[in-house]
Short mmCIF file of C-alpha atoms and ligand atoms in Angstrom, two decimals:
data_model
loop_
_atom_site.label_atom_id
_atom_site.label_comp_id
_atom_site.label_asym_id
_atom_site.label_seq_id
_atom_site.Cartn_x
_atom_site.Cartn_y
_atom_site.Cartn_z
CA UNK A 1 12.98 -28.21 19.92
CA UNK A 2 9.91 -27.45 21.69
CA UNK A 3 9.19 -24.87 24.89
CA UNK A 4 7.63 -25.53 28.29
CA UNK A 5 4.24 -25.31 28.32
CA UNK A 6 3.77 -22.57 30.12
CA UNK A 7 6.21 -20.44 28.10
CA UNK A 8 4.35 -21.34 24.81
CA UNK A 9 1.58 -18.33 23.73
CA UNK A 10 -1.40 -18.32 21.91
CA UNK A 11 -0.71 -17.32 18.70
CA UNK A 12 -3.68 -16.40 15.80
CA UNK A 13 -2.35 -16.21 12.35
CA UNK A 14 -5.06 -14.58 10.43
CA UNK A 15 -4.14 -14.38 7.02
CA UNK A 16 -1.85 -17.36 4.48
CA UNK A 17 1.84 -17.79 6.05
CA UNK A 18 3.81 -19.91 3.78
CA UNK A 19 4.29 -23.54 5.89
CA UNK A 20 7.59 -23.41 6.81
CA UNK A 21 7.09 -20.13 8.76
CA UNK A 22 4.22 -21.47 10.02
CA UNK A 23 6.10 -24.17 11.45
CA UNK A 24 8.62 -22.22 12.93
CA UNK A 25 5.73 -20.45 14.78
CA UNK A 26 4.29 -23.61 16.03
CA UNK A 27 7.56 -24.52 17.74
CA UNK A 28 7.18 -22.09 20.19
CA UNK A 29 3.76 -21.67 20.40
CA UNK A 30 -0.01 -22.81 19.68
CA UNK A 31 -1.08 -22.06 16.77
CA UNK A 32 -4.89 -21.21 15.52
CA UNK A 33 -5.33 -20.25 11.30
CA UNK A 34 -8.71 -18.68 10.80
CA UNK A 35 -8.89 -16.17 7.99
CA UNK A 36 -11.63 -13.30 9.06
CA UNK A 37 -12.08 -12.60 5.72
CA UNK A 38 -14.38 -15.77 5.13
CA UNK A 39 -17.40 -15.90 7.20
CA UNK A 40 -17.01 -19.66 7.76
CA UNK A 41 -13.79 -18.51 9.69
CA UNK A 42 -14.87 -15.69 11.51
CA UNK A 43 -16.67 -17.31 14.29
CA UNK A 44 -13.36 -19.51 15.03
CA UNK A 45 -11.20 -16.04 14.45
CA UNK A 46 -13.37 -14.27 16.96
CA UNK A 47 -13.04 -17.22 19.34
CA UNK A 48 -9.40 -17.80 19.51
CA UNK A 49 -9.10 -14.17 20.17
CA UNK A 50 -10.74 -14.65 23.64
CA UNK A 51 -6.75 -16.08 24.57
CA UNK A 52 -4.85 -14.56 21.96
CA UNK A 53 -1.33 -13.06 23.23
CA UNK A 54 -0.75 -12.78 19.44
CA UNK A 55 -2.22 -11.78 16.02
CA UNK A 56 0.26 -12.52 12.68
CA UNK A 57 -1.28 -11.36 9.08
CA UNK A 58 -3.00 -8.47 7.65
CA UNK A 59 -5.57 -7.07 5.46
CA UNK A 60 -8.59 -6.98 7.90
CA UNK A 61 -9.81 -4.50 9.76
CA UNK A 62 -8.86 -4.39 13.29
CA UNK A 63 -10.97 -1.99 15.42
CA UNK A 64 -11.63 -1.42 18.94
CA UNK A 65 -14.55 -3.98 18.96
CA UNK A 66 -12.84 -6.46 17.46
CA UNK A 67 -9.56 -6.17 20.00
CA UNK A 68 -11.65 -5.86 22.63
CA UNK A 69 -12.43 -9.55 22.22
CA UNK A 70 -8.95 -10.14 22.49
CA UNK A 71 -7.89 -9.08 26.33
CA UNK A 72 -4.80 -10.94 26.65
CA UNK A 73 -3.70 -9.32 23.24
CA UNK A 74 0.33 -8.49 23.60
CA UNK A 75 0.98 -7.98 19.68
CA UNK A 76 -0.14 -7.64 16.42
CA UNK A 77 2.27 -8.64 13.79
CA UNK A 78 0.82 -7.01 10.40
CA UNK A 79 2.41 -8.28 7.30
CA UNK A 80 2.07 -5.07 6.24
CA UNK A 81 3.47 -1.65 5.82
CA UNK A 82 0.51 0.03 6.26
CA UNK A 83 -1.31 0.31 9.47
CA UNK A 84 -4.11 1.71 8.44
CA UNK A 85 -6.15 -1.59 9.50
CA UNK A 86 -5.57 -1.14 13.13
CA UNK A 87 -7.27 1.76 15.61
CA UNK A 88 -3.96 2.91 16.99
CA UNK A 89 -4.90 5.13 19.66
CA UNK A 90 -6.53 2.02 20.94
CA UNK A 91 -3.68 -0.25 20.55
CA UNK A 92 -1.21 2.74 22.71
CA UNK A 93 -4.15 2.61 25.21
CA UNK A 94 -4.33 -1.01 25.97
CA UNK A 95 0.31 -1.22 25.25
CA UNK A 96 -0.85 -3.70 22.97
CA UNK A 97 2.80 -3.52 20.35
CA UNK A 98 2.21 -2.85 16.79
CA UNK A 99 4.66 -4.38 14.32
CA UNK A 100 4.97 -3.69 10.78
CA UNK A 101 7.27 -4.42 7.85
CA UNK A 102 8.75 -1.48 6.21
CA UNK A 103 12.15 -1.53 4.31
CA UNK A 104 12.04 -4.99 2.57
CA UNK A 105 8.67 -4.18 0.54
CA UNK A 106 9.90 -0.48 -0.98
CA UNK A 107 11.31 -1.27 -4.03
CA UNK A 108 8.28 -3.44 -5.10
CA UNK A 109 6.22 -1.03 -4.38
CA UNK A 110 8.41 1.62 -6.47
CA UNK A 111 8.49 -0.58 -9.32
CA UNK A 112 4.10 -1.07 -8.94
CA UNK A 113 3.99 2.95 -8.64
CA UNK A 114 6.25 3.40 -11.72
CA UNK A 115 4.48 0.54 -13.69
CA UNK A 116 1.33 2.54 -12.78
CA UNK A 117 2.90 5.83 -14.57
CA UNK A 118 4.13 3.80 -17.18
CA UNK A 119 0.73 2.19 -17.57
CA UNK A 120 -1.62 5.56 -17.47
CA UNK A 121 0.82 7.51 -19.58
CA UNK A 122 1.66 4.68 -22.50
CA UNK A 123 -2.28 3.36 -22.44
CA UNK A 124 -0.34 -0.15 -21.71
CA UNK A 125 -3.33 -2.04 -20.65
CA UNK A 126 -5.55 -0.54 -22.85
CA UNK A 127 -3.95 -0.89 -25.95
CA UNK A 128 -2.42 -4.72 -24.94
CA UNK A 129 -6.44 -5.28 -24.86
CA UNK A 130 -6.03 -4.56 -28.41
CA UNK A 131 -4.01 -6.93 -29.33
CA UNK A 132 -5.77 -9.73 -27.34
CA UNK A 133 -9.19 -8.85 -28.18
CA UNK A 134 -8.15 -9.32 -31.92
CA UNK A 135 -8.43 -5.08 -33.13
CA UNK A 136 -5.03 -4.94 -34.11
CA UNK A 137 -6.02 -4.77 -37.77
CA UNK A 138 -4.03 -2.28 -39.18
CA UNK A 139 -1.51 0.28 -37.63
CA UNK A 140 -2.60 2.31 -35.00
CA UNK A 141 -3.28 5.89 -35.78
CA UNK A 142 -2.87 9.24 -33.24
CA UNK A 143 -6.29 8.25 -30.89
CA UNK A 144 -4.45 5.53 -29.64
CA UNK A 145 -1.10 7.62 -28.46
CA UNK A 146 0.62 7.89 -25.89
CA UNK A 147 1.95 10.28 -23.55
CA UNK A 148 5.85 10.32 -23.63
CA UNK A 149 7.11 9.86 -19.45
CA UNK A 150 10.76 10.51 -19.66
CA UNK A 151 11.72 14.54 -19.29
CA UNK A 152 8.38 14.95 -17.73
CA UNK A 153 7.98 16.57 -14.00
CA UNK A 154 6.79 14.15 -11.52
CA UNK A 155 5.38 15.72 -8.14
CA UNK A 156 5.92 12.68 -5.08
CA UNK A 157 3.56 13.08 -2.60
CA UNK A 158 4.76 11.53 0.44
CA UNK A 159 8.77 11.58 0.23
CA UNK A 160 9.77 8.42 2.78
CA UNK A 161 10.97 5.26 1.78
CA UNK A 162 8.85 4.21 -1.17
CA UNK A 163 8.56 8.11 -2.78
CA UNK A 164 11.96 8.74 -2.79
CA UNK A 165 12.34 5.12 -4.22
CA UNK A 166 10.26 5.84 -7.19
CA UNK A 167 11.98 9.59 -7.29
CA UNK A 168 14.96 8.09 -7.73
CA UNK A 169 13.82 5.41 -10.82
CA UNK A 170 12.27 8.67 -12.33
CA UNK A 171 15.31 11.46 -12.07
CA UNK A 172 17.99 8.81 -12.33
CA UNK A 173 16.46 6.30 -15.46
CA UNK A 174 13.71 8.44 -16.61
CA UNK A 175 15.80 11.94 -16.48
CA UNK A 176 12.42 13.40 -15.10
CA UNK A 177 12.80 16.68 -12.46
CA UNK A 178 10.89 15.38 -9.66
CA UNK A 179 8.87 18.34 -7.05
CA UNK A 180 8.24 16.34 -3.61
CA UNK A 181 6.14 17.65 -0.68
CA UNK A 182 6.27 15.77 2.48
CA UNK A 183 4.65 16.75 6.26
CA UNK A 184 8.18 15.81 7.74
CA UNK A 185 11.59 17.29 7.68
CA UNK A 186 12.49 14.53 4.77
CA UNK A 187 16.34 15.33 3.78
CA UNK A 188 16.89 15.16 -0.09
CA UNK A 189 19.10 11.57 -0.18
CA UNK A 190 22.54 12.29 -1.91
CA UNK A 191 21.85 10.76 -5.20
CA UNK A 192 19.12 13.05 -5.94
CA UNK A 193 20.67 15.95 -5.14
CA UNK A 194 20.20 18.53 -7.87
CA UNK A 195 17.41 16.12 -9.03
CA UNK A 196 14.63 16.48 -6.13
CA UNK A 197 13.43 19.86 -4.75
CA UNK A 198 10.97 20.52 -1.81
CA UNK A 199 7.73 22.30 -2.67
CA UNK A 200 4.41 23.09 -0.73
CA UNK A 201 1.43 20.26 -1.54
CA UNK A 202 0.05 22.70 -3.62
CA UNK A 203 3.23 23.73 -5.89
CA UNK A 204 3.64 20.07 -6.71
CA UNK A 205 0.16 20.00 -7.97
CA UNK A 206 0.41 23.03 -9.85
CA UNK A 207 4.09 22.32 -11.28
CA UNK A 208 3.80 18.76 -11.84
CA UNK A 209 3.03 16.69 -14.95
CA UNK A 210 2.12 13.13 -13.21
CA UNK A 211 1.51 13.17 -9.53
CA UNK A 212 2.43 10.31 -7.49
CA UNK A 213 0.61 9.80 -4.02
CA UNK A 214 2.95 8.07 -1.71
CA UNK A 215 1.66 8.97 1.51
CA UNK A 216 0.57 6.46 3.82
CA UNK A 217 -3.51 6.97 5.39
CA UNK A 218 -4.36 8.84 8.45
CA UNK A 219 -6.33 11.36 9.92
CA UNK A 220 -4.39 13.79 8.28
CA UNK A 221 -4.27 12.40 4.98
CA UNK A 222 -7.91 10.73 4.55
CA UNK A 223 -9.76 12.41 1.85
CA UNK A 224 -6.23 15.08 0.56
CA UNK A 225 -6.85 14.76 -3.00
CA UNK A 226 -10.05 16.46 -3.41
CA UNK A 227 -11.95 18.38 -6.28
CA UNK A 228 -9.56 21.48 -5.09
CA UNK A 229 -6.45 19.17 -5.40
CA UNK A 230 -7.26 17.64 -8.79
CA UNK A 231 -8.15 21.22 -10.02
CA UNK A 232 -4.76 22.25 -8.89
CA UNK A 233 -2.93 19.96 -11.34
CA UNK A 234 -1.97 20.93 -14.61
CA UNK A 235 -4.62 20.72 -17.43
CA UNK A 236 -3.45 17.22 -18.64
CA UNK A 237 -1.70 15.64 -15.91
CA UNK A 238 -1.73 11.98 -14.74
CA UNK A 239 -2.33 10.78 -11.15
CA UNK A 240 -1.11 7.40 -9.80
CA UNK A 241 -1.85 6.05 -6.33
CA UNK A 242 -0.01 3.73 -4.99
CA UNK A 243 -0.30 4.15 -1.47
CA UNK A 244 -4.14 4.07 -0.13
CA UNK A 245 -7.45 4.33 -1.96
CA UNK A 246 -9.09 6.65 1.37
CA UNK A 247 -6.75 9.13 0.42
CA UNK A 248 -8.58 9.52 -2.73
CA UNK A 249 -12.05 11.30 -3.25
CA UNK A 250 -12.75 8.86 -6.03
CA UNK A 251 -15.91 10.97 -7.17
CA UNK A 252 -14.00 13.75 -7.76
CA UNK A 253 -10.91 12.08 -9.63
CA UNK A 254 -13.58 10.12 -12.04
CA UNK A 255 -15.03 13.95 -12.29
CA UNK A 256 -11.61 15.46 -13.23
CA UNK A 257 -11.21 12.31 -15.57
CA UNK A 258 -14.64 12.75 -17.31
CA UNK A 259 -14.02 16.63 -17.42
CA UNK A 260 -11.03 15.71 -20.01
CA UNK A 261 -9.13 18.20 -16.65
CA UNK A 262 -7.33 14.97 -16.02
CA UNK A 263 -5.38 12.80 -18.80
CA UNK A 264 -5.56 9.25 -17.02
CA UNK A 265 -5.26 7.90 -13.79
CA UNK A 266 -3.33 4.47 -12.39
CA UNK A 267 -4.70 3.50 -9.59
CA UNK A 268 -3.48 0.40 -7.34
CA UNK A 269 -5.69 0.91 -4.47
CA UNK A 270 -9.18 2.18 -3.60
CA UNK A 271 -11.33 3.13 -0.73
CA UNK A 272 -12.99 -0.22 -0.99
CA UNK A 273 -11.40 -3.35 -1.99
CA UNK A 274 -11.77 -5.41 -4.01
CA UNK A 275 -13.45 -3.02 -6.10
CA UNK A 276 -16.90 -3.60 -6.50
CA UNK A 277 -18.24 -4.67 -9.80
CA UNK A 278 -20.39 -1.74 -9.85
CA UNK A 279 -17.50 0.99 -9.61
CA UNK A 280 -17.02 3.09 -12.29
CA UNK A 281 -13.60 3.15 -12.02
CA UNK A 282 -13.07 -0.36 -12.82
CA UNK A 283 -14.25 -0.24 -16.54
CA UNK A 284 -13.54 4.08 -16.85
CA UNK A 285 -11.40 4.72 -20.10
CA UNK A 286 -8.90 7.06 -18.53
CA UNK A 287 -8.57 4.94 -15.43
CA UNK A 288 -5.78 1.70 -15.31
CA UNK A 289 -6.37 -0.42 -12.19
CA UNK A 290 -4.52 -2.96 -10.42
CA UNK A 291 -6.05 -5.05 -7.86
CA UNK A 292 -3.88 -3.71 -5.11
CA UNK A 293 -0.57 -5.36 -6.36
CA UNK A 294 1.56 -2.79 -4.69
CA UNK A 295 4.09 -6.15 -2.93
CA UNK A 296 2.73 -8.84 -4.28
CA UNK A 297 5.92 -10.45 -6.25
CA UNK A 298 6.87 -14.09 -4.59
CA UNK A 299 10.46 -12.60 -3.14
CA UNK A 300 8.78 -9.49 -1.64
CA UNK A 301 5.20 -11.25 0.20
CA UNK A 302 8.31 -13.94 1.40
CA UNK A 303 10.45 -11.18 2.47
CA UNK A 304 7.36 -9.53 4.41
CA UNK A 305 6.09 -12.94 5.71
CA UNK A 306 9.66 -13.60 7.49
CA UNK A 307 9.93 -10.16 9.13
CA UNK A 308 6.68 -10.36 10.81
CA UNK A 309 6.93 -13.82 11.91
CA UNK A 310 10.44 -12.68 13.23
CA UNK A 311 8.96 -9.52 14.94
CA UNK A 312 6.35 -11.77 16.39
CA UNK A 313 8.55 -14.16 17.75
CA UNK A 314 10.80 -11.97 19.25
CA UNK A 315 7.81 -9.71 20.98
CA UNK A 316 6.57 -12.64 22.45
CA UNK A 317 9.90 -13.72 23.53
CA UNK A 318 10.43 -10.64 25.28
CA UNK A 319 12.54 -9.18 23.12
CA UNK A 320 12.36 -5.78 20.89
CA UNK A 321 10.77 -5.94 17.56
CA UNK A 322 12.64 -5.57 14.24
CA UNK A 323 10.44 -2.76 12.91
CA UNK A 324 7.91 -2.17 15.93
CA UNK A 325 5.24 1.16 14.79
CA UNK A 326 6.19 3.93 16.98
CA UNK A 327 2.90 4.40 18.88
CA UNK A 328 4.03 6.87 21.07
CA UNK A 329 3.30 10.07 18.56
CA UNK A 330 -0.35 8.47 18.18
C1 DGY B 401 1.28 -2.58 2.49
O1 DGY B 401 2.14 -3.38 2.89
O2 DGY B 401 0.73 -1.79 3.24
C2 DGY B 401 0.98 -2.58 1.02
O3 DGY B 401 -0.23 -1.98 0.74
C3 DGY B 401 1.03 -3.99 0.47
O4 DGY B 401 0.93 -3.98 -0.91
#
């Protein structure tokens, strides 16, 4: 079935859909695939957004400039939890809708986080290099240990969906005391009652063993964990991030690494991406990096895939979004 022609929308899907959604998208509307992201695409990206009404995908950077080649812009549709890539105060200005895709990517992302303690704290990559790059000669003696994970503190940073999803794999399979801070009013969910207690940002640092940054990138949140912040932590601790590189002053987590302050680091994401060859951080001893595989199983990208194309449809249908971003506290 097939819409009048003057009901149909321009539609730019600007990162991979898998076919069949595409399809379902092209029912309804015209469709135009250009990938920013390659310069052979950009010029055909930037074109169709002359009569764009809307934008599916994510991963690109989305500023005023861009969006202002985009005036009949209604929605964007990131496949995405994070929103980071779009200027939102611009987006509230113009009542362009912002739709994101919370909820069906947070227990992915728990598992990445906790693989990313698992990783720092065990030396799993590290010493799995050992194996494959044929040094596995003889039994491993103390310089290779570990740190043990279970019974240890871990201080969430950032208690909303995905922190109290890796809280709860911690307390309730790792029987780890977990110390959360969190700008909101977050309640304590029932089954980690007696488990998960409220702190300031800097008790967590100070109390906890492995620190977990969950919080998602804004104004407020762009360069938190500073030289002050790592020097808070306990002699010894691990950091993970699993949420947004920005967040991070890399310099002065590789100093707090190189210091010995700092026991390890797992790291998922990073201020730029991918990370250039050059970084230190991609080769540091202490440091285990992913290259930002925070949703990226098959079930989760699909699950994230369907709920944008379903909150694009129904935006440009007229209807409410599944999981529109609240713009109005921007
Ligand atoms: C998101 O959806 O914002 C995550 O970073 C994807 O891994």
């Amino acid at each position: 079935m097939s819409i009048a022609p003057a009901a149909r929308k321009n539609v730019v899907v600007f990162r991979k859909l898998p076919d069949d959604l595409l399809e379902r998208i092209r029912t309804w509307h015209d469709v135009t695939v250009a990938d920013p992201r390659s310069a052979d695409d950009l010029p055909r990206f930037r074109e169709a957004l002359q009569d764009a009404d809307g934008l599916i995908g994510s991963s690109f950077k989305l500023g005023a400039e861009e969006l202002s080649r985009a005036p009949h812009l209604r929605v964007i549709s990131s496949i995405s939890v994070g929103v980071d890539n779009y200027d939102l105060g611009y987006l509230k200005q113009r009542g362009i809708a912002l739709c994101h895709t919370p909820g069906v990517l947070t227990e992915t992302i728990a598992d990445t986080v906790f693989a990313l303690i698992m990783a720092a704290s065990r030396r799993l990559v590290e010493l799995s290099d050992h194996v494959r790059n044929g040094r596995w000669t003889r039994n491993i003696g103390e310089d290779l240990f570990g740190w043990d994970v279970h019974g240890k503190t871990l201080g969430v940073l950032g208690f909303g969906r995905i922190g109290q999803a890796v809280a709860r794999r911690a307390a309730l399979g790792f029987d780890m005391p977990v110390v959360f801070h969190d700008p909101f009013d977050v309640q304590v969910p029932d089954r980690l009652a007696g488990y998960a207690v409220r702190a300031s940002f800097d008790e967590v640092l100070e109390r906890a063993d492995i620190v977990a940054l969950t919080l998602p990138l804004s104004d407020e949140t762009r360069g938190l964990m500073d030289a002050k912040a790592f020097a808070s932590m306990k002699p010894g601790a691990v950091f993970v991030n699993g949420s947004r590189g920005a967040i991070v002053h890399e310099d002065a987590l590789l100093a707090a690494l190189d210091s010995g302050h700092l026991r390890a680091a797992g790291l998922d994401v990073f201020t730029i991406e991918p990370l250039p060859q050059d970084s230190p951080l991609r080769t540091h001893a202490r440091v285990t990096p992913f290259p930002h595989i925070g949703s990226a199983t098959h079930e989760t990208r699909r699950a994230m895939a369907e709920l944008a194309t379903d909150n694009l449809l129904r935006v440009l249908d007229g209807e409410a979004a599944i999981s529109a971003f609240d713009l109005s506290k921007v």
